[in-house]
Amino acid sequence: MAVEVKMPQLGLTMEEGTVSKWVKGEGDTVKVGDILVEITTDKLTSEVASEAEGTLIKIVAKEGEDVPVKGILAYIGQAGEAIGGATAAPVAAPAAKKAGKTTVAVIGGGPGGYVTAIRAAQLGGEVTLIEKNKLGGTCLNVGCIPTKVLLHSAEALAEVKEMAQLGINVEVKGIDWSKVQAKKSAVTNQLVSGVSGLMKANKIKVIEGVASFASKDTLAVTKKDGSKENLTFDKIIIAAGSVPAVPPIPGVKENANCVDSTGALSFETIPKSLLVIGGGVIGIELATAYSRFGTEVTVVEAMTKLLPMMDGELTAQLRKMMEARGIKIMTDAKVQSVEAAGAATKVNVEVGGKVEAFLAEKVLVAVGRRTDTEALNLDAVGIANDRGRISVNDKMETNVANVYAIGDCLGKVMLAHVASAQGEVAAENALGEAAVYNGATNPSCVYTDPEFAGVGLTEEKAKEMGISFKVGKFPLMANGKALIMNGGVGMIKFIIGEEYKEVLGVHILGPRATDLIGECALAIGLEATVEDIIATIHAHPTVTEAVREAALAAEKRAIHIPNK
Ligand code: FAD
Ligand code: NAI
């Protein structure tokens, strides 16, 4: 029986080696300890000695070929012996295939694309990532991270103003906006260069350029320097993301004071007044930040409530808090048009059957985002999409074999952690594993003051689905830590299935809500019951105690509030 000669593992981190030189040739007689082949890795050169005696009947990996650790290099046996049922000579294919790497292209380097690329590389893929702009995508450059930097400064300012209540007398001398902006750039740059380092560490080739499908397995890449190249891959994963949508409101496009979220993150000075079109996540987060910086903020939302996908009861509480802080909020209101009014802008809003005019120095247009798929040439190669929103199944496969899509470019849930989770699923499927995406544990977080987070079903959704459920609520006024942190503002709310007592949803308005929601997502993922939450001891004094108390309240067992 032929003995396999395999690529050795020469160190903990070694994943593959290159066959640099065969010392023995096919047909040579070999003894135990004879040097057969020289291999190199990026760190060292080594020799592979024979562990068997006989004839080198077949060399599978040619000189120059990369072979994964434990991949087959050759066979030693008796002259003319069959390998795996066939004669020695023609049997190279299975081992050669094993030695060859799956080539993977990832289009886009946002939190979807770069995570996909890393996972694909971890699974042995030879990965190329093509990014037309900056690694980190929307999230690191003009999304999650820069907004949170502004919000952090705004929150710190609010806290300083309230220091006297804590017995600390400080005076706010003003805001150095250029330093706020510098901090934003520093954090963003550090994270972007971190992603670049991760690409190198994972041996992912990064091409700066725009990718477009030339055929189902070939990308036409126009590089930053203007050169063009067609590249063919075994697997292609699209992570092209999204860009701000521009509504067809007369005057918006032409008016320089109307900006999208990217513009609103980089105002030259803090505007005196800001009108926000769209009371969704971007609108509410930036309204929170600028109002804390002293801007007079007005929010105009077309629907009957802000943050339409979040729990209605807690959204109403948040609205009251924002209004108490001086933010003017109009729901069921439609912007009719925008026009110049000297250096400012006049926004005509239809509200309560009348058209009212509002003057603002700047107008933030935040009415949603659209997929950034125009350059991809999807239709030409038959990739199914609905006006640019790519269609996939739960394995993240498109209708075209070996082409996957993930993240914002699907035009569904546009969140960084969803893009990353879907990216891992796509990479695993592309590299031969069997993974499916399940969004049940996906938390929605809004970085307001206090924070707002939810996972699973809202009360409205559970009703709409006809599910029998009960609700457990705990006001944070009755939680010691919350009382210390923000005066006890906020609430935690559980939605529990009536029959099996499973956790269906949890909604939190309060300090650190976006961290607290992790436990609740885990509970949903593990199909935990309310009893599981109750049986878990939560540390004192923490806001997490209130999570358990809200679960107790669903069972009418709350300790620190009366049970109704
Ligand atoms: P993107 O991050 O958009 O990345 C796609 C990348 O693909 C881009 O870099 C683009 O240049 C590149 N690309 C596109 N087409 C091509 C092509 N043809 N060739 C080469 N490259 C291409 N989400 C959260 O979860 N939490 C938050 O707090 C949060 N805050 C946000 C705040 C703002 C202001 C905004 C705008 C968004 C926020 N989001 C947040 C949403 C989050 O940024 C996105 O959901 C996330 O970035 C999507 O990741 P992605 O990889 O799918 O796409
Ligand atoms: P969004 O979909 O959250 O909200 C847009 C809002 O604008 C909706 O409430 C909609 O009813 C309203 N609207 C639409 N047309 C309007 C009009 N003509 N007049 C008035 N209101 C109008 O979209 P948004 O805020 O632009 O954010 C885009 C995406 O970015 C979101 O889908 C979200 O997933 C992501 N994001 C996530 C954040 C987070 O997780 N913390 C923060 C910011 C953005």
mmCIF file of C-alpha atoms in Angstrom, residues 53-399:
data_model
loop_
_atom_site.group_PDB
_atom_site.id
_atom_site.type_symbol
_atom_site.label_atom_id
_atom_site.label_comp_id
_atom_site.label_asym_id
_atom_site.label_seq_id
_atom_site.Cartn_x
_atom_site.Cartn_y
_atom_site.Cartn_z
ATOM 1 C CA GLU A 53 11.276 2.720 2.255
ATOM 2 C CA GLY A 54 10.485 1.954 -1.382
ATOM 3 C CA THR A 55 10.160 3.798 -4.675
ATOM 4 C CA LEU A 56 9.024 7.393 -5.081
ATOM 5 C CA ILE A 57 6.147 6.331 -7.307
ATOM 6 C CA LYS A 58 4.389 9.673 -7.779
ATOM 7 C CA ILE A 59 5.165 13.348 -7.197
ATOM 8 C CA VAL A 60 1.887 15.150 -6.740
ATOM 9 C CA ALA A 61 2.975 18.692 -5.867
ATOM 10 C CA LYS A 62 5.220 20.273 -8.451
ATOM 11 C CA GLU A 63 8.059 22.689 -7.711
ATOM 12 C CA GLY A 64 6.665 26.176 -7.008
ATOM 13 C CA GLU A 65 3.290 24.846 -5.864
ATOM 14 C CA ASP A 66 1.736 25.995 -2.548
ATOM 15 C CA VAL A 67 0.426 23.085 -0.496
ATOM 16 C CA PRO A 68 -1.571 23.329 2.741
ATOM 17 C CA VAL A 69 -0.244 21.667 5.886
ATOM 18 C CA LYS A 70 -0.969 17.911 5.641
ATOM 19 C CA GLY A 71 -1.571 18.275 1.885
ATOM 20 C CA ILE A 72 -0.116 15.366 -0.133
ATOM 21 C CA LEU A 73 3.263 15.946 -1.781
ATOM 22 C CA ALA A 74 4.042 12.468 -3.123
ATOM 23 C CA TYR A 75 3.564 8.709 -2.734
ATOM 24 C CA ILE A 76 6.156 6.069 -1.814
ATOM 25 C CA GLY A 77 5.425 2.399 -2.580
ATOM 26 C CA GLN A 78 6.500 -0.461 -4.800
ATOM 27 C CA ALA A 79 7.410 0.341 -8.414
ATOM 28 C CA GLY A 80 4.242 0.161 -10.591
ATOM 29 C CA GLU A 81 1.976 0.010 -7.532
ATOM 30 C CA ALA A 82 -1.567 1.447 -7.824
ATOM 31 C CA ILE A 83 -2.550 4.407 -5.651
ATOM 32 C CA GLY A 84 -6.161 4.261 -4.417
ATOM 33 C CA GLY A 85 -7.130 1.625 -6.971
ATOM 34 C CA ALA A 86 -5.495 3.178 -10.055
ATOM 35 C CA THR A 87 -1.984 2.726 -11.389
ATOM 36 C CA ALA A 88 0.607 5.103 -10.056
ATOM 37 C CA ALA A 89 1.166 7.352 -13.017
ATOM 38 C CA PRO A 90 -2.231 8.947 -13.670
ATOM 39 C CA VAL A 91 -3.362 9.398 -10.073
ATOM 40 C CA ALA A 92 -2.374 12.992 -9.345
ATOM 41 C CA ALA A 93 -5.782 14.681 -9.513
ATOM 42 C CA PRO A 94 -7.297 14.318 -6.005
ATOM 43 C CA ALA A 95 -4.118 15.350 -4.225
ATOM 44 C CA ALA A 96 -3.408 18.155 -6.681
ATOM 45 C CA LYS A 97 -6.939 19.465 -6.233
ATOM 46 C CA LYS A 98 -6.505 19.329 -2.465
ATOM 47 C CA ALA A 99 -3.262 21.229 -2.739
ATOM 48 C CA GLY A 100 -4.746 23.958 -4.974
ATOM 49 C CA LYS A 101 -6.452 26.846 -3.157
ATOM 50 C CA THR A 102 -9.948 28.152 -3.829
ATOM 51 C CA THR A 103 -9.592 31.670 -5.183
ATOM 52 C CA VAL A 104 -12.062 34.107 -3.634
ATOM 53 C CA ALA A 105 -12.822 37.709 -4.609
ATOM 54 C CA VAL A 106 -14.550 40.014 -2.154
ATOM 55 C CA ILE A 107 -15.985 43.222 -3.619
ATOM 56 C CA GLY A 108 -15.964 45.937 -0.955
ATOM 57 C CA GLY A 109 -13.924 46.413 2.198
ATOM 58 C CA GLY A 110 -16.614 47.510 4.678
ATOM 59 C CA PRO A 111 -17.508 45.547 7.826
ATOM 60 C CA GLY A 112 -19.199 43.040 5.537
ATOM 61 C CA GLY A 113 -16.348 42.655 3.051
ATOM 62 C CA TYR A 114 -13.304 42.729 5.298
ATOM 63 C CA VAL A 115 -14.802 40.218 7.741
ATOM 64 C CA THR A 116 -15.758 37.976 4.799
ATOM 65 C CA ALA A 117 -12.202 38.162 3.479
ATOM 66 C CA ILE A 118 -10.676 37.235 6.838
ATOM 67 C CA ARG A 119 -13.037 34.287 7.326
ATOM 68 C CA ALA A 120 -12.351 33.044 3.781
ATOM 69 C CA ALA A 121 -8.605 33.278 4.414
ATOM 70 C CA GLN A 122 -8.972 31.427 7.729
ATOM 71 C CA LEU A 123 -10.632 28.609 5.801
ATOM 72 C CA GLY A 124 -7.730 28.332 3.360
ATOM 73 C CA GLY A 125 -8.998 30.515 0.513
ATOM 74 C CA GLU A 126 -6.660 32.610 -1.599
ATOM 75 C CA VAL A 127 -8.436 35.910 -1.112
ATOM 76 C CA THR A 128 -8.410 39.163 -3.070
ATOM 77 C CA LEU A 129 -10.388 42.125 -1.748
ATOM 78 C CA ILE A 130 -11.237 44.948 -4.141
ATOM 79 C CA GLU A 131 -12.138 48.318 -2.598
ATOM 80 C CA LYS A 132 -12.857 51.445 -4.616
ATOM 81 C CA ASN A 133 -12.575 53.859 -1.743
ATOM 82 C CA LYS A 134 -11.299 53.167 1.780
ATOM 83 C CA LEU A 135 -11.032 49.963 3.784
ATOM 84 C CA GLY A 136 -13.602 49.992 6.584
ATOM 85 C CA GLY A 137 -16.374 51.125 4.233
ATOM 86 C CA THR A 138 -19.278 53.249 5.409
ATOM 87 C CA CYS A 139 -19.053 52.003 8.981
ATOM 88 C CA LEU A 140 -15.515 53.072 9.846
ATOM 89 C CA ASN A 141 -15.222 56.102 7.567
ATOM 90 C CA VAL A 142 -18.604 57.845 7.456
ATOM 91 C CA GLY A 143 -20.992 55.753 9.569
ATOM 92 C CA CYS A 144 -21.027 53.949 12.892
ATOM 93 C CA ILE A 145 -17.669 55.068 14.228
ATOM 94 C CA PRO A 146 -17.574 58.796 13.350
ATOM 95 C CA THR A 147 -21.169 59.264 14.574
ATOM 96 C CA LYS A 148 -20.272 57.629 17.863
ATOM 97 C CA VAL A 149 -17.256 59.907 18.269
ATOM 98 C CA LEU A 150 -19.511 62.978 17.906
ATOM 99 C CA LEU A 151 -22.070 61.430 20.256
ATOM 100 C CA HIS A 152 -19.371 60.657 22.805
ATOM 101 C CA SER A 153 -18.162 64.281 22.835
ATOM 102 C CA ALA A 154 -21.779 65.486 23.056
ATOM 103 C CA GLU A 155 -22.482 63.126 25.949
ATOM 104 C CA ALA A 156 -19.325 64.225 27.759
ATOM 105 C CA LEU A 157 -20.413 67.851 27.372
ATOM 106 C CA ALA A 158 -23.842 67.035 28.811
ATOM 107 C CA GLU A 159 -22.239 65.221 31.722
ATOM 108 C CA VAL A 160 -19.889 68.091 32.494
ATOM 109 C CA LYS A 161 -22.854 70.450 32.577
ATOM 110 C CA GLU A 162 -24.506 68.190 35.149
ATOM 111 C CA MET A 163 -21.379 67.766 37.306
ATOM 112 C CA ALA A 164 -22.556 70.252 39.922
ATOM 113 C CA GLN A 165 -25.249 67.747 40.950
ATOM 114 C CA LEU A 166 -22.452 65.298 41.724
ATOM 115 C CA GLY A 167 -20.676 67.868 43.835
ATOM 116 C CA ILE A 168 -18.088 68.750 41.192
ATOM 117 C CA ASN A 169 -17.920 72.377 40.166
ATOM 118 C CA VAL A 170 -16.538 72.799 36.654
ATOM 119 C CA GLU A 171 -16.988 75.471 34.088
ATOM 120 C CA VAL A 172 -17.533 74.715 30.391
ATOM 121 C CA LYS A 173 -15.427 77.196 28.442
ATOM 122 C CA GLY A 174 -16.769 76.134 25.061
ATOM 123 C CA ILE A 175 -16.381 73.457 22.421
ATOM 124 C CA ASP A 176 -13.248 73.262 20.280
ATOM 125 C CA TRP A 177 -14.949 71.850 17.183
ATOM 126 C CA SER A 178 -11.673 71.333 15.339
ATOM 127 C CA LYS A 179 -10.546 69.048 18.179
ATOM 128 C CA VAL A 180 -13.823 67.113 18.053
ATOM 129 C CA GLN A 181 -13.241 66.639 14.317
ATOM 130 C CA ALA A 182 -9.581 65.710 14.894
ATOM 131 C CA LYS A 183 -10.609 63.061 17.437
ATOM 132 C CA LYS A 184 -13.107 61.678 14.914
ATOM 133 C CA SER A 185 -10.396 61.426 12.235
ATOM 134 C CA ALA A 186 -7.872 59.902 14.643
ATOM 135 C CA VAL A 187 -10.236 57.130 15.761
ATOM 136 C CA THR A 188 -11.350 56.423 12.201
ATOM 137 C CA ASN A 189 -7.787 56.363 10.845
ATOM 138 C CA GLN A 190 -6.600 54.063 13.604
ATOM 139 C CA LEU A 191 -9.388 51.585 12.905
ATOM 140 C CA VAL A 192 -8.907 51.743 9.128
ATOM 141 C CA SER A 193 -5.200 51.062 9.481
ATOM 142 C CA GLY A 194 -6.109 48.217 11.841
ATOM 143 C CA VAL A 195 -8.182 46.660 9.042
ATOM 144 C CA SER A 196 -5.273 47.126 6.657
ATOM 145 C CA GLY A 197 -3.039 45.288 9.144
ATOM 146 C CA LEU A 198 -5.574 42.477 9.409
ATOM 147 C CA MET A 199 -5.543 42.104 5.620
ATOM 148 C CA LYS A 200 -1.759 41.713 5.643
ATOM 149 C CA ALA A 201 -1.779 39.338 8.617
ATOM 150 C CA ASN A 202 -4.295 37.130 6.811
ATOM 151 C CA LYS A 203 -2.387 37.316 3.493
ATOM 152 C CA ILE A 204 -5.345 38.924 1.751
ATOM 153 C CA LYS A 205 -4.446 40.770 -1.428
ATOM 154 C CA VAL A 206 -6.053 44.220 -1.462
ATOM 155 C CA ILE A 207 -6.637 45.927 -4.806
ATOM 156 C CA GLU A 208 -7.626 49.600 -4.819
ATOM 157 C CA GLY A 209 -10.097 49.858 -7.642
ATOM 158 C CA VAL A 210 -13.662 49.438 -8.887
ATOM 159 C CA ALA A 211 -14.889 45.923 -9.665
ATOM 160 C CA SER A 212 -17.490 45.068 -12.249
ATOM 161 C CA PHE A 213 -18.653 41.677 -13.554
ATOM 162 C CA ALA A 214 -17.168 40.862 -16.982
ATOM 163 C CA SER A 215 -18.683 37.369 -16.812
ATOM 164 C CA LYS A 216 -20.059 35.133 -14.057
ATOM 165 C CA ASP A 217 -16.594 34.278 -12.738
ATOM 166 C CA THR A 218 -14.504 37.191 -13.975
ATOM 167 C CA LEU A 219 -14.249 40.714 -12.620
ATOM 168 C CA ALA A 220 -13.124 43.679 -14.670
ATOM 169 C CA VAL A 221 -11.157 45.813 -12.230
ATOM 170 C CA THR A 222 -10.350 49.444 -12.940
ATOM 171 C CA LYS A 223 -7.515 50.274 -10.609
ATOM 172 C CA LYS A 224 -6.853 53.573 -8.876
ATOM 173 C CA ASP A 225 -3.963 54.314 -11.260
ATOM 174 C CA GLY A 226 -6.351 53.946 -14.217
ATOM 175 C CA SER A 227 -5.067 50.554 -15.360
ATOM 176 C CA LYS A 228 -7.562 47.769 -16.086
ATOM 177 C CA GLU A 229 -7.362 44.056 -15.462
ATOM 178 C CA ASN A 230 -9.701 41.082 -15.802
ATOM 179 C CA LEU A 231 -9.406 38.633 -12.918
ATOM 180 C CA THR A 232 -11.048 35.205 -12.706
ATOM 181 C CA PHE A 233 -12.025 33.582 -9.408
ATOM 182 C CA ASP A 234 -13.570 30.335 -8.156
ATOM 183 C CA LYS A 235 -15.892 32.288 -5.834
ATOM 184 C CA ILE A 236 -17.039 35.914 -5.791
ATOM 185 C CA ILE A 237 -18.636 37.540 -2.737
ATOM 186 C CA ILE A 238 -20.317 40.926 -3.245
ATOM 187 C CA ALA A 239 -20.180 43.282 -0.247
ATOM 188 C CA ALA A 240 -20.676 46.566 -2.100
ATOM 189 C CA GLY A 241 -22.679 48.327 0.618
ATOM 190 C CA SER A 242 -24.882 51.378 0.329
ATOM 191 C CA VAL A 243 -24.911 55.150 -0.125
ATOM 192 C CA PRO A 244 -27.351 57.834 1.117
ATOM 193 C CA ALA A 245 -30.677 57.990 -0.742
ATOM 194 C CA VAL A 246 -31.662 61.390 -2.124
ATOM 195 C CA PRO A 247 -35.446 61.977 -1.960
ATOM 196 C CA PRO A 248 -37.178 63.680 -4.887
ATOM 197 C CA ILE A 249 -38.040 66.749 -2.787
ATOM 198 C CA PRO A 250 -37.858 69.890 -4.952
ATOM 199 C CA GLY A 251 -34.831 72.012 -4.072
ATOM 200 C CA VAL A 252 -32.861 69.421 -2.091
ATOM 201 C CA LYS A 253 -30.314 68.505 -4.767
ATOM 202 C CA GLU A 254 -29.557 72.097 -5.706
ATOM 203 C CA ASN A 255 -29.228 73.495 -2.177
ATOM 204 C CA ALA A 256 -25.695 73.434 -0.745
ATOM 205 C CA ASN A 257 -27.037 73.656 2.829
ATOM 206 C CA CYS A 258 -28.760 70.285 2.366
ATOM 207 C CA VAL A 259 -26.316 67.555 3.365
ATOM 208 C CA ASP A 260 -26.416 63.811 3.877
ATOM 209 C CA SER A 261 -25.000 62.025 6.932
ATOM 210 C CA THR A 262 -21.454 62.257 5.550
ATOM 211 C CA GLY A 263 -21.775 66.034 5.247
ATOM 212 C CA ALA A 264 -23.336 66.328 8.698
ATOM 213 C CA LEU A 265 -20.378 64.526 10.273
ATOM 214 C CA SER A 266 -17.963 67.145 8.953
ATOM 215 C CA PHE A 267 -19.667 70.552 9.291
ATOM 216 C CA GLU A 268 -17.006 73.271 9.361
ATOM 217 C CA THR A 269 -18.621 74.811 12.419
ATOM 218 C CA ILE A 270 -21.434 73.699 14.713
ATOM 219 C CA PRO A 271 -24.592 74.966 12.984
ATOM 220 C CA LYS A 272 -26.866 77.304 14.933
ATOM 221 C CA SER A 273 -29.908 75.487 13.580
ATOM 222 C CA LEU A 274 -30.421 72.113 11.887
ATOM 223 C CA LEU A 275 -33.553 70.717 10.300
ATOM 224 C CA VAL A 276 -33.471 66.930 9.977
ATOM 225 C CA ILE A 277 -35.575 65.296 7.259
ATOM 226 C CA GLY A 278 -36.212 61.722 8.462
ATOM 227 C CA GLY A 279 -36.688 60.591 12.067
ATOM 228 C CA GLY A 280 -34.894 57.272 11.542
ATOM 229 C CA VAL A 281 -31.664 56.089 13.119
ATOM 230 C CA ILE A 282 -29.313 58.596 11.469
ATOM 231 C CA GLY A 283 -31.690 61.521 12.012
ATOM 232 C CA ILE A 284 -32.221 60.741 15.687
ATOM 233 C CA GLU A 285 -28.562 60.065 16.507
ATOM 234 C CA LEU A 286 -27.329 63.250 14.836
ATOM 235 C CA ALA A 287 -30.233 65.272 16.294
ATOM 236 C CA THR A 288 -29.121 64.019 19.728
ATOM 237 C CA ALA A 289 -25.489 64.962 19.143
ATOM 238 C CA TYR A 290 -26.072 68.434 17.675
ATOM 239 C CA SER A 291 -28.720 69.380 20.204
ATOM 240 C CA ARG A 292 -26.205 68.568 22.951
ATOM 241 C CA PHE A 293 -23.666 70.797 21.145
ATOM 242 C CA GLY A 294 -26.183 73.661 21.347
ATOM 243 C CA THR A 295 -27.742 73.514 17.869
ATOM 244 C CA GLU A 296 -31.457 74.275 17.614
ATOM 245 C CA VAL A 297 -32.761 71.021 16.094
ATOM 246 C CA THR A 298 -36.061 70.259 14.317
ATOM 247 C CA VAL A 299 -36.913 66.726 13.145
ATOM 248 C CA VAL A 300 -39.487 66.108 10.401
ATOM 249 C CA GLU A 301 -40.673 62.492 10.087
ATOM 250 C CA ALA A 302 -43.189 61.314 7.479
ATOM 251 C CA MET A 303 -44.497 58.355 9.501
ATOM 252 C CA THR A 304 -46.643 58.530 12.635
ATOM 253 C CA LYS A 305 -43.708 57.727 14.923
ATOM 254 C CA LEU A 306 -39.950 58.112 15.103
ATOM 255 C CA LEU A 307 -37.724 55.052 14.626
ATOM 256 C CA PRO A 308 -40.530 53.024 13.056
ATOM 257 C CA MET A 309 -38.890 49.619 13.681
ATOM 258 C CA MET A 310 -38.321 50.101 17.417
ATOM 259 C CA ASP A 311 -40.740 49.361 20.302
ATOM 260 C CA GLY A 312 -43.483 52.010 20.180
ATOM 261 C CA GLU A 313 -43.899 52.538 23.915
ATOM 262 C CA LEU A 314 -40.207 53.161 24.500
ATOM 263 C CA THR A 315 -39.940 55.289 21.335
ATOM 264 C CA ALA A 316 -42.695 57.527 22.726
ATOM 265 C CA GLN A 317 -40.728 57.867 25.981
ATOM 266 C CA LEU A 318 -37.570 58.740 24.050
ATOM 267 C CA ARG A 319 -39.449 61.357 22.040
ATOM 268 C CA LYS A 320 -40.642 63.050 25.250
ATOM 269 C CA MET A 321 -37.078 63.118 26.582
ATOM 270 C CA MET A 322 -35.771 64.638 23.348
ATOM 271 C CA GLU A 323 -38.533 67.238 23.317
ATOM 272 C CA ALA A 324 -37.837 68.095 26.968
ATOM 273 C CA ARG A 325 -34.269 68.843 25.865
ATOM 274 C CA GLY A 326 -35.575 71.330 23.307
ATOM 275 C CA ILE A 327 -35.616 69.249 20.104
ATOM 276 C CA LYS A 328 -38.699 70.056 18.025
ATOM 277 C CA ILE A 329 -40.193 66.873 16.590
ATOM 278 C CA MET A 330 -42.929 66.623 13.975
ATOM 279 C CA THR A 331 -44.333 63.266 12.903
ATOM 280 C CA ASP A 332 -46.877 62.653 10.158
ATOM 281 C CA ALA A 333 -45.165 65.573 8.495
ATOM 282 C CA LYS A 334 -44.016 65.855 4.888
ATOM 283 C CA VAL A 335 -41.376 68.146 3.501
ATOM 284 C CA GLN A 336 -42.874 69.745 0.377
ATOM 285 C CA SER A 337 -39.890 71.683 -0.840
ATOM 286 C CA VAL A 338 -36.658 73.366 0.100
ATOM 287 C CA GLU A 339 -35.553 76.814 -1.037
ATOM 288 C CA ALA A 340 -32.734 79.269 -0.411
ATOM 289 C CA ALA A 341 -33.418 82.063 2.072
ATOM 290 C CA GLY A 342 -30.315 84.237 2.126
ATOM 291 C CA ALA A 343 -27.498 82.226 3.677
ATOM 292 C CA ALA A 344 -30.056 79.950 5.336
ATOM 293 C CA THR A 345 -32.589 77.499 3.919
ATOM 294 C CA LYS A 346 -36.369 77.533 4.064
ATOM 295 C CA VAL A 347 -38.013 74.140 4.439
ATOM 296 C CA ASN A 348 -41.727 73.938 3.675
ATOM 297 C CA VAL A 349 -43.367 71.211 5.733
ATOM 298 C CA GLU A 350 -46.922 69.931 5.451
ATOM 299 C CA VAL A 351 -48.090 69.109 8.947
ATOM 300 C CA GLY A 352 -51.622 68.850 10.352
ATOM 301 C CA GLY A 353 -53.111 69.802 6.964
ATOM 302 C CA LYS A 354 -51.165 73.100 6.741
ATOM 303 C CA VAL A 355 -47.864 74.022 5.153
ATOM 304 C CA GLU A 356 -45.452 75.636 7.615
ATOM 305 C CA ALA A 357 -42.076 77.142 6.735
ATOM 306 C CA PHE A 358 -38.986 76.493 8.876
ATOM 307 C CA LEU A 359 -35.684 78.328 8.527
ATOM 308 C CA ALA A 360 -32.477 76.432 9.210
ATOM 309 C CA GLU A 361 -28.767 77.032 8.700
ATOM 310 C CA LYS A 362 -28.295 73.386 7.647
ATOM 311 C CA VAL A 363 -30.630 70.616 6.528
ATOM 312 C CA LEU A 364 -29.735 66.964 7.139
ATOM 313 C CA VAL A 365 -31.392 64.631 4.654
ATOM 314 C CA ALA A 366 -31.598 61.189 6.304
ATOM 315 C CA VAL A 367 -34.417 59.293 4.620
ATOM 316 C CA GLY A 368 -32.663 55.932 4.199
ATOM 317 C CA ARG A 369 -29.900 54.473 2.052
ATOM 318 C CA ARG A 370 -29.789 52.771 -1.332
ATOM 319 C CA THR A 371 -27.568 49.931 -2.483
ATOM 320 C CA ASP A 372 -24.305 50.837 -4.233
ATOM 321 C CA THR A 373 -24.526 48.225 -6.971
ATOM 322 C CA GLU A 374 -24.762 50.255 -10.185
ATOM 323 C CA ALA A 375 -21.114 49.731 -11.186
ATOM 324 C CA LEU A 376 -21.317 45.952 -10.755
ATOM 325 C CA ASN A 377 -23.054 45.137 -14.053
ATOM 326 C CA LEU A 378 -25.373 42.704 -12.245
ATOM 327 C CA ASP A 379 -27.998 42.424 -14.983
ATOM 328 C CA ALA A 380 -25.477 41.668 -17.706
ATOM 329 C CA VAL A 381 -24.406 38.476 -15.940
ATOM 330 C CA GLY A 382 -27.922 37.608 -14.717
ATOM 331 C CA ILE A 383 -27.497 38.187 -10.956
ATOM 332 C CA ALA A 384 -31.074 38.523 -9.672
ATOM 333 C CA ASN A 385 -31.793 41.857 -8.023
ATOM 334 C CA ASP A 386 -34.690 44.161 -7.298
ATOM 335 C CA ARG A 387 -33.650 47.612 -8.507
ATOM 336 C CA GLY A 388 -30.088 47.032 -7.323
ATOM 337 C CA ARG A 389 -30.961 45.117 -4.153
ATOM 338 C CA ILE A 390 -29.290 41.741 -4.640
ATOM 339 C CA SER A 391 -31.447 38.662 -3.914
ATOM 340 C CA VAL A 392 -29.906 35.838 -1.865
ATOM 341 C CA ASN A 393 -30.998 32.741 0.073
ATOM 342 C CA ASP A 394 -30.080 32.066 3.707
ATOM 343 C CA LYS A 395 -26.678 30.728 2.604
ATOM 344 C CA MET A 396 -26.066 34.171 1.076
ATOM 345 C CA GLU A 397 -25.980 32.570 -2.391
ATOM 346 C CA THR A 398 -27.262 34.568 -5.350
ATOM 347 C CA ASN A 399 -29.025 32.808 -8.229
#
